[in-house]
mmCIF file of C-alpha atoms in Angstrom:
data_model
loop_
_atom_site.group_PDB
_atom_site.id
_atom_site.type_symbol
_atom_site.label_atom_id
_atom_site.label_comp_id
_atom_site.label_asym_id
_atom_site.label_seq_id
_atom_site.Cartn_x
_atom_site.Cartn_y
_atom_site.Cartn_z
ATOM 1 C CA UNK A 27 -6.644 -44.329 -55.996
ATOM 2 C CA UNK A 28 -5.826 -42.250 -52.707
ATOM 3 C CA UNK A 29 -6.675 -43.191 -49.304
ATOM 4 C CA UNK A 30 -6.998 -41.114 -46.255
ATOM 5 C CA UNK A 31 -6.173 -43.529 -43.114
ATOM 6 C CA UNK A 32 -7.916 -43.069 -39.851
ATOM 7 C CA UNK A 33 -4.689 -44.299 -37.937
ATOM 8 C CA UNK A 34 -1.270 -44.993 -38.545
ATOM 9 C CA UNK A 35 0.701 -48.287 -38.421
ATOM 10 C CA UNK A 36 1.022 -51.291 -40.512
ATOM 11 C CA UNK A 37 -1.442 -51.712 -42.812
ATOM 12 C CA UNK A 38 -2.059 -54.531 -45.424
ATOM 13 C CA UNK A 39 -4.014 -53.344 -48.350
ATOM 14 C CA UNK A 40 -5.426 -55.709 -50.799
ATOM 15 C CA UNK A 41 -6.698 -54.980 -54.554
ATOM 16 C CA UNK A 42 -8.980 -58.209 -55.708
ATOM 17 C CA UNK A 43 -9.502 -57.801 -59.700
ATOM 18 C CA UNK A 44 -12.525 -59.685 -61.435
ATOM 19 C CA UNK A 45 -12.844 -60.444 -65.259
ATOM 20 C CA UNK A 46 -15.650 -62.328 -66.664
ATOM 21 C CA UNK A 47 -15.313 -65.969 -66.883
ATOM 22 C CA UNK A 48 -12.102 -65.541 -64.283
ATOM 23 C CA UNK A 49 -10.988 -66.471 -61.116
ATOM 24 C CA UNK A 50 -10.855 -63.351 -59.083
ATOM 25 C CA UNK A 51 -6.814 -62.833 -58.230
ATOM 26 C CA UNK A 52 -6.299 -60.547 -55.080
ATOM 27 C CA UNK A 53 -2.896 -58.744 -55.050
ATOM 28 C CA UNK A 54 -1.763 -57.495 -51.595
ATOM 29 C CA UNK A 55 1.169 -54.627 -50.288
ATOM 30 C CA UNK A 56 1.825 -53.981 -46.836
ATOM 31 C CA UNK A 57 2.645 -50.782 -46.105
ATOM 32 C CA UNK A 58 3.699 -48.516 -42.939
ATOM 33 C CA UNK A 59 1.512 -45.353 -42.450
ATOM 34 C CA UNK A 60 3.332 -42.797 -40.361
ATOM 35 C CA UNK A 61 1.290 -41.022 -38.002
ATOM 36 C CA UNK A 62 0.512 -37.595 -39.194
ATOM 37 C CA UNK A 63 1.427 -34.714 -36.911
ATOM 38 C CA UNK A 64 -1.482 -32.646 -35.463
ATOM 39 C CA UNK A 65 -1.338 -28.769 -36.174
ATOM 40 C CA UNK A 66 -2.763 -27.519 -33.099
ATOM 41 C CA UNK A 67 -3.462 -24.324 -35.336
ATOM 42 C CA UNK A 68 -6.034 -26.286 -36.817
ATOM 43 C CA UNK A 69 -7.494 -29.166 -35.345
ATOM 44 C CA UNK A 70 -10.327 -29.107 -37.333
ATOM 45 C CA UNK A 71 -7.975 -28.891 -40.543
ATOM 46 C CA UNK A 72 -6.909 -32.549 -42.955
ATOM 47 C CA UNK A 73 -4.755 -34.798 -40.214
ATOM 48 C CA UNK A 74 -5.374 -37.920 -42.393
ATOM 49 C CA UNK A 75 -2.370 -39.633 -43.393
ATOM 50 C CA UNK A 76 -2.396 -40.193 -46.773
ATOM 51 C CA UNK A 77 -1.430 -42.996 -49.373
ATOM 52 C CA UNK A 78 -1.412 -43.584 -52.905
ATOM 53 C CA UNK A 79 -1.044 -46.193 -55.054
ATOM 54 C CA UNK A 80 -1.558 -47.051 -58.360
ATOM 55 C CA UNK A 81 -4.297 -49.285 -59.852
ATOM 56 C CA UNK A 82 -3.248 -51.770 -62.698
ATOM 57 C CA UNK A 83 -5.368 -51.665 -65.648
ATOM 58 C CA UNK A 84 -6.756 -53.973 -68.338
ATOM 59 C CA UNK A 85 -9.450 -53.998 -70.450
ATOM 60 C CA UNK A 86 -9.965 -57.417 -69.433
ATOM 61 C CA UNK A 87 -10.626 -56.443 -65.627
ATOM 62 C CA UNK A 88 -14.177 -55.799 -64.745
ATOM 63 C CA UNK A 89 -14.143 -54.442 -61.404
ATOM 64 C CA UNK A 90 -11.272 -53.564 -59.321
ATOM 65 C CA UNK A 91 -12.153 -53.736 -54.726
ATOM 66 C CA UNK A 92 -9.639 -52.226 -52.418
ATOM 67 C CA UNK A 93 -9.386 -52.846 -49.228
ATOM 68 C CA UNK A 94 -7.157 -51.153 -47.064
ATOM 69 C CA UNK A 95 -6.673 -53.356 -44.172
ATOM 70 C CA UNK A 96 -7.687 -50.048 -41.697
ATOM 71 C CA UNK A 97 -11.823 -50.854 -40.950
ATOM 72 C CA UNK A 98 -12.769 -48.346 -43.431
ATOM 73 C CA UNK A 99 -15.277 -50.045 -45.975
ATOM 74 C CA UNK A 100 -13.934 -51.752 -48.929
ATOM 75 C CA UNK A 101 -13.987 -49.199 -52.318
ATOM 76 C CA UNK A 102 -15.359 -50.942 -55.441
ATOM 77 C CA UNK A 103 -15.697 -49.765 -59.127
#
């Protein structure tokens, strides 16, 4: 799963896995996001910082919800 953050900073990011007939468990990570420099060659061009992290799996999980802690609506699937 990648993630292009709006700002930089400290961000906590939080994965909450569901399986049927289970408590959901929510695993977090904070992270620091370093500000990306602007190329003022292209200011329309990606600036997003960017990071990426990996998803545990299980065929036991059901749906997997990250959100990461930046405003930016919580992905689900």
């Amino acid at each position: 799963m990648t993630n292009r953050f709006q700002s930089g900073g400290n961000k906590t990011i939080k994965l909450r896995l569901s399986a049927l007939g289970k408590n959901p468990v929510i695993l977090t990570k904070n992270v620091y996001v370093k500000p990306y420099p602007i190329n003022l060659s292209r200011p329309d061009g990606d600036i997003s910082p960017k990071v990426t992290l990996s998803t545990p799996t299980s065929a036991l999980i059901t749906n997997y919800q990250w959100n990461y802690g930046d405003g930016s609506p919580a992905a689900t699937w």
